[in-house]
Every structure is written in C-alpha cells, then in structure tokens.
Coordinates of C-alpha atoms and ligand atoms in Angstrom, one line a residue:
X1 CA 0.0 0.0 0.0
X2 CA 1.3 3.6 -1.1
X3 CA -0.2 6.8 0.4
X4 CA -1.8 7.3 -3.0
X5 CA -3.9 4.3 -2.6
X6 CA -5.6 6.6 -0.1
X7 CA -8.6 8.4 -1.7
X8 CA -7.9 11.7 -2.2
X9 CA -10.1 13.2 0.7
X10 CA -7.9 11.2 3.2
X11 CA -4.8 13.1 1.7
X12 CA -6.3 15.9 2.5
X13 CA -4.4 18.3 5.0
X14 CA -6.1 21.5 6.1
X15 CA -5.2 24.4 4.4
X16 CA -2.8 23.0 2.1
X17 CA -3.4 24.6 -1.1
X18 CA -2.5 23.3 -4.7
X19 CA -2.1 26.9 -6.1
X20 CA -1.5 30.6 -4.2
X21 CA -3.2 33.3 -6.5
X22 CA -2.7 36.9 -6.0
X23 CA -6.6 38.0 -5.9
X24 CA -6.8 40.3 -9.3
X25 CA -10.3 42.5 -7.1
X26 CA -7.5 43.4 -4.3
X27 CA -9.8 44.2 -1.2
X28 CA -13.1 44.2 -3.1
X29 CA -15.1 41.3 -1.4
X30 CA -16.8 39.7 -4.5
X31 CA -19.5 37.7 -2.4
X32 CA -21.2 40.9 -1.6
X33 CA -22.6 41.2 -5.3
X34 CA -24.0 37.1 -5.2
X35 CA -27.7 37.3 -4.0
X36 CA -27.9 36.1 -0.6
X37 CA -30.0 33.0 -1.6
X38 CA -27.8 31.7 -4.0
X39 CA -24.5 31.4 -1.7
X40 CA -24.2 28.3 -0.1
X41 CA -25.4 27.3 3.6
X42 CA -22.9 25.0 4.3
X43 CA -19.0 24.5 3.8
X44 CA -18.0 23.1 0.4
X45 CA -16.0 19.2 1.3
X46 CA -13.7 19.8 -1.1
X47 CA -9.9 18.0 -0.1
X48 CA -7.4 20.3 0.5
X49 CA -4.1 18.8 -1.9
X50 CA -1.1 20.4 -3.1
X51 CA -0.3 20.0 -7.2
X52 CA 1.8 17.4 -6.6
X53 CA -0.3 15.4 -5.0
X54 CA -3.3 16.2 -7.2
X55 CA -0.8 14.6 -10.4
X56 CA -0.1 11.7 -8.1
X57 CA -3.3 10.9 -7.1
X58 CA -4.6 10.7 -10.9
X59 CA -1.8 8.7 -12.4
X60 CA -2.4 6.2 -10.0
X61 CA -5.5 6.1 -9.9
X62 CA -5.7 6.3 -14.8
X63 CA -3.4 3.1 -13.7
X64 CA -5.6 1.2 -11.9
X65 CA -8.0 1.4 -14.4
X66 CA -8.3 -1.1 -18.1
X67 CA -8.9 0.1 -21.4
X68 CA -8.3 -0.8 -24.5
X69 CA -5.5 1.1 -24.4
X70 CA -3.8 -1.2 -22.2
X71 CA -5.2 -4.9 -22.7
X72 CA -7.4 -7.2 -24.8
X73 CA -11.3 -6.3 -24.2
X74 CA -13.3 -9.0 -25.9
X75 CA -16.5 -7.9 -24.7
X76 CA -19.9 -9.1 -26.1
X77 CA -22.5 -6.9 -27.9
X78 CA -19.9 -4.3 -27.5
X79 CA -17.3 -3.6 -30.3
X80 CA -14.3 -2.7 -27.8
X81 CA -12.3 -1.1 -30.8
X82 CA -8.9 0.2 -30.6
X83 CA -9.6 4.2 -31.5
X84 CA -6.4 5.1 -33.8
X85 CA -4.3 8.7 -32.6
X86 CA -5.0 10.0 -36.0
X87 CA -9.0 10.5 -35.2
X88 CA -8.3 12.1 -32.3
X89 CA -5.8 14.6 -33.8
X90 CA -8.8 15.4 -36.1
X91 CA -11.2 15.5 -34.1
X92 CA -9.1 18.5 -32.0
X93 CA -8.1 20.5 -34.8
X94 CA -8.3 24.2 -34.1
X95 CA -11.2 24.8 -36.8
X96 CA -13.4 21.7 -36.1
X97 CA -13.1 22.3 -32.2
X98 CA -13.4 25.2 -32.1
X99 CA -16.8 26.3 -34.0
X100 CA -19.9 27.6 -32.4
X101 CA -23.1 25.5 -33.6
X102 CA -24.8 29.4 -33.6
X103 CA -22.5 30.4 -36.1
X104 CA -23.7 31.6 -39.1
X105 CA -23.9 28.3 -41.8
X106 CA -21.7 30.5 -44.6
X107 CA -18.7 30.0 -41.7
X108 CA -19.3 26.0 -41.3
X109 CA -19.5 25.2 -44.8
X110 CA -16.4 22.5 -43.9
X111 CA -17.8 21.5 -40.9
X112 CA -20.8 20.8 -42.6
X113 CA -19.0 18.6 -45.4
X114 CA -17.9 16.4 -42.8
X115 CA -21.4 16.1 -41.3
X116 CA -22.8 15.6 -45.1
X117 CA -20.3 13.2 -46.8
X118 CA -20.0 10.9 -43.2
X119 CA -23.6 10.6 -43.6
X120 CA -22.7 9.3 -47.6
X121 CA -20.8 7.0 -46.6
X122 CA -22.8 5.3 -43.8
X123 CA -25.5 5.4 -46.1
X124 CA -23.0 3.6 -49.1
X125 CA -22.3 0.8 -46.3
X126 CA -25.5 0.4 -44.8
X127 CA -27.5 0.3 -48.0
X128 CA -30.1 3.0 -46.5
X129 CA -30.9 6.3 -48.3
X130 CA -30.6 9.2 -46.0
X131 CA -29.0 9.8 -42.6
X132 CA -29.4 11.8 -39.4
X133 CA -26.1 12.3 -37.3
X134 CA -27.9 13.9 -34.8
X135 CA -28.7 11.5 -31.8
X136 CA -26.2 11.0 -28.7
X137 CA -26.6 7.1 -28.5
X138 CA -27.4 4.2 -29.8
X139 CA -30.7 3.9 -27.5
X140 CA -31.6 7.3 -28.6
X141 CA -31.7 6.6 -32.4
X142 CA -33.5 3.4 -32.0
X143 CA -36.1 5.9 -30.2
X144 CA -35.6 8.7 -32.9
X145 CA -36.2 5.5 -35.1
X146 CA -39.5 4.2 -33.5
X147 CA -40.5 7.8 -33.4
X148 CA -40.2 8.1 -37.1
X149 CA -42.1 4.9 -37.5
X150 CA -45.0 5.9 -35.6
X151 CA -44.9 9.1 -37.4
X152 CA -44.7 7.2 -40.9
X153 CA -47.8 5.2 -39.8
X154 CA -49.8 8.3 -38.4
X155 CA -49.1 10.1 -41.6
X156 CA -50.7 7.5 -43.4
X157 CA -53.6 6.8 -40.9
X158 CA -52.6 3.7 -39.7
X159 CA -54.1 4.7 -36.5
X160 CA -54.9 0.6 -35.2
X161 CA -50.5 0.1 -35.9
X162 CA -49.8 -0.2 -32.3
X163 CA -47.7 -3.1 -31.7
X164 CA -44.2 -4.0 -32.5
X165 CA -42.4 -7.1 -32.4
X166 CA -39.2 -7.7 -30.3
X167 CA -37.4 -11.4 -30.0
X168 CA -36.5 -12.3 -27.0
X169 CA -32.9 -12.7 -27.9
X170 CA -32.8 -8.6 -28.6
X171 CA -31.1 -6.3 -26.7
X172 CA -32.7 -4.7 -23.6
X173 CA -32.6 -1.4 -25.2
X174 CA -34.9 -2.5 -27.9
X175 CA -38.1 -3.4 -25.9
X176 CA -37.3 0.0 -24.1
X177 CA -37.2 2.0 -26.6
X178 CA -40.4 0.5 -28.7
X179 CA -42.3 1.5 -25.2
X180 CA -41.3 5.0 -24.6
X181 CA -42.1 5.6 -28.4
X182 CA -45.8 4.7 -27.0
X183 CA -45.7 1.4 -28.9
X184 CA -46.6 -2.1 -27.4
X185 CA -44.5 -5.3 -27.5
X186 CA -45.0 -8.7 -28.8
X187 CA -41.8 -10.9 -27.8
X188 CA -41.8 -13.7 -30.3
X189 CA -39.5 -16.9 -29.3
X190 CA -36.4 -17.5 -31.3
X191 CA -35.2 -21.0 -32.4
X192 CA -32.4 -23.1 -30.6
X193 CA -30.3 -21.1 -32.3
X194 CA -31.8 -17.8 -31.6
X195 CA -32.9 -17.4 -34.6
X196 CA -36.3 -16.0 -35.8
X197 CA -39.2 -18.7 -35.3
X198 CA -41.2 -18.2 -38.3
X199 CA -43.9 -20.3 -37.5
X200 CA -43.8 -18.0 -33.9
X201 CA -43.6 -14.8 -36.3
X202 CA -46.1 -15.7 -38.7
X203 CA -48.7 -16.6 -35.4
X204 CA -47.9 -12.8 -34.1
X205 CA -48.3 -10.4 -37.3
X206 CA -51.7 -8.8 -37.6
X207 CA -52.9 -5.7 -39.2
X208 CA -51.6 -4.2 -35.4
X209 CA -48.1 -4.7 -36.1
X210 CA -46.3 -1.3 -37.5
X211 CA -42.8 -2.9 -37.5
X212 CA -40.3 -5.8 -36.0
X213 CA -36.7 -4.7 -34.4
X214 CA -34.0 -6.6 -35.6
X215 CA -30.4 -7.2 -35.3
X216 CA -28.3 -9.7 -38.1
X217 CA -26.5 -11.2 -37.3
X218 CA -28.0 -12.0 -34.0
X219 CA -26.9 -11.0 -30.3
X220 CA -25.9 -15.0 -30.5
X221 CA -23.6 -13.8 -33.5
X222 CA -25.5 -15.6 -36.0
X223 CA -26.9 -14.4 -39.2
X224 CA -30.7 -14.0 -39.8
X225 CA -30.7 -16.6 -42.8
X226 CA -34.6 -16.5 -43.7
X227 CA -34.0 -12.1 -43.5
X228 CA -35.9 -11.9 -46.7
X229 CA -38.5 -14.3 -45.9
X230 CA -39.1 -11.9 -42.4
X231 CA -39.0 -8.7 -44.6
X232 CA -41.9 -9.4 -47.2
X233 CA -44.0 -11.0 -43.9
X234 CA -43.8 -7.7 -42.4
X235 CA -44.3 -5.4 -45.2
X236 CA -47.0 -7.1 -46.2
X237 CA -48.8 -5.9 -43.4
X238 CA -47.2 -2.3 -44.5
X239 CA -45.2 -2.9 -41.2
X240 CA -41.5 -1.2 -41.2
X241 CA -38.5 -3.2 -40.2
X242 CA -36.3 -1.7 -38.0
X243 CA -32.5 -2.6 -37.6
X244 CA -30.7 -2.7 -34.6
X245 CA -26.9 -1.4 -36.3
X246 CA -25.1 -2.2 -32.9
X247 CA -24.0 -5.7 -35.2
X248 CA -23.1 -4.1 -38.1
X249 CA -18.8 -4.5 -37.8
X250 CA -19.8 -8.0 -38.9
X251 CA -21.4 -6.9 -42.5
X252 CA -18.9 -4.3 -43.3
X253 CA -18.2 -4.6 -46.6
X254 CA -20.1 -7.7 -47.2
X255 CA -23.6 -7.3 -46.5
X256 CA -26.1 -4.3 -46.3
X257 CA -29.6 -4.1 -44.0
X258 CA -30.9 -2.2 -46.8
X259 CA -30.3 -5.1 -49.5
X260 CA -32.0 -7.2 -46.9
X261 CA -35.2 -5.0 -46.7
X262 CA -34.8 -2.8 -43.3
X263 CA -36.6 0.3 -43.6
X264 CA -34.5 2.1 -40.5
X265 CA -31.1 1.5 -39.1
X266 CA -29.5 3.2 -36.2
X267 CA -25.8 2.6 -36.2
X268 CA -23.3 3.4 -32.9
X269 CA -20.0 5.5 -34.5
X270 CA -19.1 4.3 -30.9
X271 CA -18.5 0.7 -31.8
X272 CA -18.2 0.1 -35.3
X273 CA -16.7 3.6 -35.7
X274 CA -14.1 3.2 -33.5
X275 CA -15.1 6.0 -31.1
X276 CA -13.9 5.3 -27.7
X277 CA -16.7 4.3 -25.2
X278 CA -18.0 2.8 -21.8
X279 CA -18.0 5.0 -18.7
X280 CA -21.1 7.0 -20.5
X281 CA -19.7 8.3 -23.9
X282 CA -19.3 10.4 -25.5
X283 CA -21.9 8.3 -28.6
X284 CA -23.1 8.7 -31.5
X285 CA -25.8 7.0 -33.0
X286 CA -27.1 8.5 -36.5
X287 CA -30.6 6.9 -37.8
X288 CA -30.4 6.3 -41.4
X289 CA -33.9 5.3 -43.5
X290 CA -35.4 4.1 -46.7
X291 CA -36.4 6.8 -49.3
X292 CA -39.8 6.8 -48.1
X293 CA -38.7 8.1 -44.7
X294 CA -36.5 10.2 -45.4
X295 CA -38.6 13.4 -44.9
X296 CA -39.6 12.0 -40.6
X297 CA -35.8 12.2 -39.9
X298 CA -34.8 14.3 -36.8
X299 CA -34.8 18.2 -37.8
X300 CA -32.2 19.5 -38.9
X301 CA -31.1 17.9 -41.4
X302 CA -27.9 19.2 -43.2
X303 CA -28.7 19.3 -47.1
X304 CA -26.0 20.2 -50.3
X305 CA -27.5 22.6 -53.1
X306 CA -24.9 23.8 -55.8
X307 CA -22.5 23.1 -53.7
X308 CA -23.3 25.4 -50.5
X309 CA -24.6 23.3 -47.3
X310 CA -27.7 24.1 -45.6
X311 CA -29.8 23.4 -43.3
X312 CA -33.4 21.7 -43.6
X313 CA -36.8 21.5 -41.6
X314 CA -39.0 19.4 -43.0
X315 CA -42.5 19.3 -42.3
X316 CA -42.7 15.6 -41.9
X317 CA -39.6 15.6 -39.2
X318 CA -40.1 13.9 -35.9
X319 CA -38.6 17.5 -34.4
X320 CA -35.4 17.3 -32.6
X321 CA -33.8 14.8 -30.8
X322 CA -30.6 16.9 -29.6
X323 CA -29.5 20.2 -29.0
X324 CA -27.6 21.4 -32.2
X325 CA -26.1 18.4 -34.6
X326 CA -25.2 15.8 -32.4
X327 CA -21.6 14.8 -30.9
X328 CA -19.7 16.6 -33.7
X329 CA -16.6 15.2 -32.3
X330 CA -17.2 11.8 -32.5
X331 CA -18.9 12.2 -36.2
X332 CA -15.2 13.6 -36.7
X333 CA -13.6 10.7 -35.6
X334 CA -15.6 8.0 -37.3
X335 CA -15.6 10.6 -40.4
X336 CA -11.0 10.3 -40.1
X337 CA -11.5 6.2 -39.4
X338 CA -13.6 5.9 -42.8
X339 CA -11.0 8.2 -44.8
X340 CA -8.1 6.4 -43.2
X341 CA -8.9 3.1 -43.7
X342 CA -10.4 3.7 -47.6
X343 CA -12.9 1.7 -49.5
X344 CA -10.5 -1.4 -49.4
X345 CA -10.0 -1.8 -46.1
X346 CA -13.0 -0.5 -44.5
X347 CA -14.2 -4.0 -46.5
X348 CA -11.8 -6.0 -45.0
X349 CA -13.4 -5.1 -41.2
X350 CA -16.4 -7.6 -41.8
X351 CA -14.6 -10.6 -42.8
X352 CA -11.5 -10.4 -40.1
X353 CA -13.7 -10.0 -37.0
X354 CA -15.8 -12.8 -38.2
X355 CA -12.0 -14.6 -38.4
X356 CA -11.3 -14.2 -35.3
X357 CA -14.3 -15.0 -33.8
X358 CA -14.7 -18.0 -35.2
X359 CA -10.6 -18.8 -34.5
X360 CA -11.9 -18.4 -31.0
X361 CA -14.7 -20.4 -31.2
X362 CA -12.8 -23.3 -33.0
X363 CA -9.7 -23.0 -30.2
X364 CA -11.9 -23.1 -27.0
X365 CA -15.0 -26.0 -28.3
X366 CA -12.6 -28.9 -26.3
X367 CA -13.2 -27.1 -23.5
X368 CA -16.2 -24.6 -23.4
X369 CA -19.1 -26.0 -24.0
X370 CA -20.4 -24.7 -28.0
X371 CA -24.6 -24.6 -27.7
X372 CA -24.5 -23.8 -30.6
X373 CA -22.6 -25.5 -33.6
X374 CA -21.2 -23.7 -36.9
X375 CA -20.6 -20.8 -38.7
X376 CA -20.6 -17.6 -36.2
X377 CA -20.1 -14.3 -37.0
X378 CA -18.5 -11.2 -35.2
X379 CA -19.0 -12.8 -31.9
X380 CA -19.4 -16.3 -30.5
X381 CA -21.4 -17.5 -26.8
X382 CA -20.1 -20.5 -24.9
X383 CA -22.2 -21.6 -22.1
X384 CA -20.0 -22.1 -19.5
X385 CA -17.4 -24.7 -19.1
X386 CA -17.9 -28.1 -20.6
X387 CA -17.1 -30.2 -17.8
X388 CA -19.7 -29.3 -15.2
X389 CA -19.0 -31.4 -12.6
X390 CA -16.0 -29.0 -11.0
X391 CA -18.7 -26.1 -10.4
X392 CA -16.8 -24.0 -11.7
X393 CA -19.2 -20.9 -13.0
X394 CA -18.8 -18.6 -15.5
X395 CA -18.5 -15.7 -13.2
X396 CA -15.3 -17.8 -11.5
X397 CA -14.0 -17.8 -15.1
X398 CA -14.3 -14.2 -15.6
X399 CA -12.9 -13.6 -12.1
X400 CA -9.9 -15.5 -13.0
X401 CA -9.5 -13.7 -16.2
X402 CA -8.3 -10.7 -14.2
X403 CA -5.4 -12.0 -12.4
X404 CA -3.8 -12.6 -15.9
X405 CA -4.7 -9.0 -17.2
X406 CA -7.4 -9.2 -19.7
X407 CA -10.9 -7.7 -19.6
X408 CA -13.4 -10.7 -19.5
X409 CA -16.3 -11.2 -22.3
X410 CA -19.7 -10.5 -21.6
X411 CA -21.1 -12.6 -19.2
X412 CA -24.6 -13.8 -18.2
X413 CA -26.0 -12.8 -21.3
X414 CA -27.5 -13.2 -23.9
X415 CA -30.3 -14.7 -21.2
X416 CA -31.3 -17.9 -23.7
X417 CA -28.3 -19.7 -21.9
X418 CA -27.7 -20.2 -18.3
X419 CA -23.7 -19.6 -18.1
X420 CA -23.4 -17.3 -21.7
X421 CA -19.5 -16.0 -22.1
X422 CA -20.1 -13.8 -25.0
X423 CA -16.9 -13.0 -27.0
X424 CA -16.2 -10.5 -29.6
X425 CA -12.6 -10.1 -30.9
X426 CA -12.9 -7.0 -33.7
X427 CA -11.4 -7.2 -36.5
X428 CA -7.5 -5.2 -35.4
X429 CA -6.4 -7.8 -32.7
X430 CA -3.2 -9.6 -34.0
X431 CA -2.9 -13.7 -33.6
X432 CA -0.8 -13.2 -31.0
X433 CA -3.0 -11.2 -29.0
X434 CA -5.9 -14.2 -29.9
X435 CA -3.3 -17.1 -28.9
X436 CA -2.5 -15.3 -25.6
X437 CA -6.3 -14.9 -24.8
X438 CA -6.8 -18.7 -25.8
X439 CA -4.1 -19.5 -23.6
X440 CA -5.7 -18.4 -20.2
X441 CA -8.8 -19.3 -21.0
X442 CA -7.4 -23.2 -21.8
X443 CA -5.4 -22.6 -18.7
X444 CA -8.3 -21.7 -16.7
X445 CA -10.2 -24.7 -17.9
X446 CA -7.3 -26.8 -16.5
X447 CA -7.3 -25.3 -12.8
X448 CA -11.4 -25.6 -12.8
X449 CA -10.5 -29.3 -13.4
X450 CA -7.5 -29.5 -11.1
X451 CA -7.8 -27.0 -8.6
X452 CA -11.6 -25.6 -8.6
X453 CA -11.2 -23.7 -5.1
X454 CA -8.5 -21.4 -7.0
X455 CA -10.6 -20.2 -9.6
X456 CA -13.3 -20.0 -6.9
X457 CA -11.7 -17.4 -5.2
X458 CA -10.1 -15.2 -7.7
X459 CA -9.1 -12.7 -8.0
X460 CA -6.2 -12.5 -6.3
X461 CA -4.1 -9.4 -7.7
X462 CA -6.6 -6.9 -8.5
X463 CA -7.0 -3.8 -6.1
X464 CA -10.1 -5.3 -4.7
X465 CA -11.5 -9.1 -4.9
X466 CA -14.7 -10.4 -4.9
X467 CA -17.5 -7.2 -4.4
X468 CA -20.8 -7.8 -3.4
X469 CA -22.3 -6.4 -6.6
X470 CA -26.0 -6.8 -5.4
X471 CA -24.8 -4.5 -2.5
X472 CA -23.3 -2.1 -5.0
X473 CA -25.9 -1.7 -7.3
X474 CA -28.6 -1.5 -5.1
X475 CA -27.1 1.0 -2.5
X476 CA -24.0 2.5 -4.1
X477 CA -22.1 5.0 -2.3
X478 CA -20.9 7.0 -4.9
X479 CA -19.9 10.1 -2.2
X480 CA -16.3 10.0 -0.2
X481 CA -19.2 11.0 3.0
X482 CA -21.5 7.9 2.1
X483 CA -18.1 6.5 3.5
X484 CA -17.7 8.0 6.4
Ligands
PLP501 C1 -24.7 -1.1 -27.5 C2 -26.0 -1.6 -28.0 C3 -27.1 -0.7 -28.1 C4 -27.2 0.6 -27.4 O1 -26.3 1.6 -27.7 P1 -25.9 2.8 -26.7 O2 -25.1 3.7 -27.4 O3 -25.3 2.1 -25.5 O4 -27.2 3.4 -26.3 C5 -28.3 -1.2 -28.7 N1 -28.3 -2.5 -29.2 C6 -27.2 -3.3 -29.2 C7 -27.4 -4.7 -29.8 C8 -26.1 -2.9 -28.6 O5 -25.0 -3.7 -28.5

C-alpha cells in the first residue's frame, strides 16, 4: 500500500493549497454582489491537496483502471475497438473544435461537409438512403427511429398500428425504446439457435403490427438466414423493419440491412466507428432510413444545393432529438476512421472479425461448452465450461480472467443460456494477441478441473477481490461522505 492508494479526501491536509493566486479584485469582497439566496449554507468538502499530490493521485488512480488502451477487451454486444491517434488529432483540430453550432452556416461550410459526406458513406455501407447524425446514443436513435415509424404510420392513418415485435434474444434497449415511443410489445420466441421462429412470427403479425426490431446477425452472433422471408412477412402488413446497427462490424463490406429489406437502421460510430466508449460516452448513434422516410428524420437535417450546405426543416420531421447536430466530435472521428482506412480496407473489417471469432470459437470448443454449432459471426457465446462437474461458473472464469490481465467477455448474457460467455474479438487484434487470450482461457479450464477452489476465489491481484455487486448496485455509495 502507497499513500496514493488513499482516496484523495484522506490526503487531505487543512489548508494545504495546490495553487496561491494573488486575488486580481485586491480588497473588493466579491461575495457581496452574489444574491444572498444563492451562496451556499454549508462548507464546500472539497480536499485540501497540493499539485503534486493532485498529479499523483490521478496517475495512480488512470493506472488502476483497463482500457483498450492497455489490454485485450473482448466484450460481447460491445465492439471494444482500438480508436487510432489520428481520429483524435482530427477531431481537436483548431477549426473543427473550435466552431460555435450558432454560427452563421456560410462559416461552417467544412464542418458541414464532414457532417454531409459521413452521412454518404454510412449510407454507401449500410444500403439506407438518408441519414441523421444527430442523436447522442445508440438507445436514442433506435427511439428517434421508433419515433419516425409511428410518425410514418400516423401520416398515413394507420391509427390501429400499435404493436411492434421484439425477439427475446434482442437487446434490452430495444423493448425500451419500442415502449417510450408509445408502442406495445410482442416478444416472439427465437429458435435453438436464436434465430427467428417463423412459425412464432407468422402466429404474431396482424394488421396491429407497424414494425419488428431486428439485429443480423444476432446477439448470439448468428446471421438472420430466412432475413428476406421476415422482410416481405412484415411489409405485407405495410409494417416497417427496423435494424438494430449495434452488429453491423460483422457486414462491413459484405452485407447491407438495406439489400435485406430494413426500412430504418440506427448505427453506434461508438463501436463500429471506432469511437472510444463505456463509462457514458461520448456516442453517437445516427438513424439512417429508406427513401420513403426520409422526410420524418430528426430536424435539422444538413442538405447540399450547388455546392453550398444548408440546413433543412422538414415538415414531416419527428422535431429534434438533440440540441444542435449531435456529438460533432465523434462524427469527426468515425468521419477520419472511414478516410483512413479507404474503401478497401473499410471491407476488410467484416470478414477479419468474423475470423477471429470463429478462430476463437474453434480453439476453445474442447473445453467450453459450444450450444451452438457452426458458422458464427462477429461474436461467438459459450455456455459455461464443458465439464460441469467442478462447479466451476462462469463468473469464477471471468474472475480468474483478471489476475492474468485481460478484460473478461460478456457474461450472463444473452439470457437464452444459463452460463453465456459472450466474446467479440474485432477485427484489429493480432494472432498473438488471440493465442494469448486462448491461452488463459485453456489454462483456466485446467485449474477448474485441477484446482476448482482457486478459480473460486479469484481474484487475487486486482486492487479489490470479490464485491458484493447486489450490494453495490442496489445501494451505491458514490460520495467520499456515504463512507464515512
Ligand atoms: C450497445 C448496443 C445498443 C445501445 O447503444 P448505446 O449507445 O449504448 O445506447 C443497442 N443495441 C445493441 C445490440 C447494442 O449492442
């Protein structure tokens, strides 16, 4: 233990001060001009640090915490994607970080550009015809999406479309988002290989049903082979389908929801764009839509006429969704990734992270246990360890994952299996780096069979061990004085 293991409130020292200032009012007392019910009642808690210790007290803790930046992150559903310098460099140039979104649109024209031609190109690779940058998350353009499908239907009268139809393998946000949109759910069951169930589908679509939310390939990594067969079934009932993007490193360059028949898309620059992420953000998550949409899309939306951008309100538009244009800077970064990697390469993304998924999947079937045989694509689920008998648990494995320094997959989900250990490589981690992760995990699966109380127990060199995570999400002390 070093003092700067310490938080920084038990460094503190009274009246130690970081910084001396000479004060630039001389004797003027300043708090005389602050109304007397805005000043505070009670003493700020604020520690009391010099500079030094202030520096310290970050390093240590930046070093206590794992990124991709300093180890393999394999984690489900997620798209942990190493975020190359370069984005960053252009995302704080001068001129882009520095523009005011009031400023006049003659002084943003290259701004703009970015804004327009990003939206291009995730239109080129999706396959959908016009985008919005403008929503902050992925969550929030499935709603700007579901918003725009209501909207579609109400323009068109379509008053009895109430219902929209969510697999149970989907993500969480998906349900979520269908309900705040003021939409109802119909969870249809999947197949054994989480799959749609057609005959399940076919049972649930009525005249009711104003859309399904998809993702193909699946959360299980699989692809959506009867896609086409789902697509006519819904818009035959003039029902919209909607596209869950969260998946789509796996297409790049090979496939397009659009070809397959999905009306809307919301894509998250965070993952496939290479956008740092986790902790909160900062996301991303344009909606892009068929030509028949296109005038619903989240006002405004940034249009090129002889040249000159603009902005547009369209009547039709669901209104806003965010103050301004959306996170700029991370429309900046995936805008650099794009230009960086070119048409070639950016095709090249698809097919090596459903290599190295599958790589994975191959190495670790002698001793994870594979519910679910063949072809996978970005990511691949085990449930569990094979052998059962050591009772060893997924969590253990996870646990154990840490003491040899890399972030463990998912875990405990998708739901559809009791023990899921969700991996998902990308596409930019070497073989070395996949023969290394292999290695602990086949190493693991020895101690569970030799040694189970070890892998019970683990961690054993992280800061903490074991926490009591019910504990901490159901009464978290997030305040130094919830401590005390
Ligand atoms: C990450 C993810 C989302 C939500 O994206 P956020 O930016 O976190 O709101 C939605 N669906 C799937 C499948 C995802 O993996």
């Amino acid at each position: 233990m070093t003092p700067y293991d310490k938080l920084i409130f038990e460094l503190s020292t009274k009246d130690r001060v970081g910084y001396s200032l000479p004060n630039p009012f001389g004797d003027y007392d300043l708090s005389k001009d602050i109304p007397q019910s805005l000043k505070r009642t009670e003493e700020t808690y604020l520690p009391e640090v010099a500079e030094l210790d202030v520096v310290r007290h970050y390093s240590n803790v930046s070093r206590k915490n794992f990124g991709i930046e300093t180890g393999f992150y394999p984690l489900g559903s997620c798209t942990m994607k190493y975020n190359p310098k370069i984005n960053e460099e252009m995302a704080a140039l001068p001129n882009l970080r520095g523009v005011h979104p009031l400023q006049p649109v003659n002084t943003v024209q290259g701004s703009l550009h970015i804004y327009y031609e990003t939206a291009r190109m995730l239109s080129e690779l999706s396959g959908l015809h016009q985008f919005s940058l403008n929503p902050f998350a992925g969550a929030q353009g499935e709603l700007a999406g579901l918003m725009i499908m209501k909207a579609y239907h109400l323009k068109k009268g379509n008053t009895h479309k109430t219902k929209v139809i969510v697999p149970d393998s989907a993500h969480g946000t998906n349900p979520a988002s269908a309900t705040v949109a003021g939409f109802d759910i119909i969870e249809v069951k999947s197949n054994q290989d989480g799959t749609v169930n057609i005959k399940a589908l076919k049972a649930a679509i009525t005249d009711e049903v104003a859309g399904i939310m998809l993702t193909n390939p699946n959360t299980l990594g699989i692809f959506e082979k009867d896609i086409l067969k789902i697509s006519r079934l819904i818009h035959q009932v003039d029902g919209l389908l909607y596209y869950d993007g969260a998946n789509l490193n796996a297409l790049l360059g090979y496939a397009r929801p659009g070809d397959m028949g999905f009306d809307i898309i919301h894509i998250n620059l965070h993952k496939t764009f290479s956008t740092p992420h986790g902790g909160g953000g900062p996301g991303s998550g344009p909606v892009g839509v068929c030509k028949k949409l296109r005038s619903f899309l989240p006002a405004p939306t940034v249009i090129k006429k002889r040249n000159q951008y603009d902005f547009k309100y369209e009547q039709d538009a669901i209104g806003r969704v965010s103050s301004f244009y959306g996170n700029f800077s991370v429309v900046t970064k995936a805008y650099s990734f794009m230009l960086t990697l070119g048409k070639e390469n950016l095709s090249k993304v698809g097919g090596l992270s459903v290599l190295n998924a599958n790589y994975i999947k191959a190495s670790l079937e002698d001793e994870y246990f594979l519910p679910i045989k063949g072809l996978c694509k970005h990511e691949v689920v085990f449930d569990g360890l094979k052998d059962k008998s050591t009772g060893v648990t997924t969590l253990d494995v996870a646990k154990r994952m840490l003491d040899f320094g890399v972030h463990p997959p998912t875990i405990y989900f998708p739901l559809v299996f009791h023990q899921s250990l969700m991996i998902e490589p990308v596409e930019n981690e070497s073989k070395e780096t996949l023969d290394h992760f292999i290695g602990i995990l086949k190493q693991i699966a020895y101690e569970a069979k030799t040694d189970p109380e070890k892998v019970k127990h683990a961690p054993y060199t992280t800061v903490v061990r074991r926490l009591d995570e019910v504990l901490a999400a159901r009464q978290p002390k997030v305040k130094y004085k919830d401590l005390i």
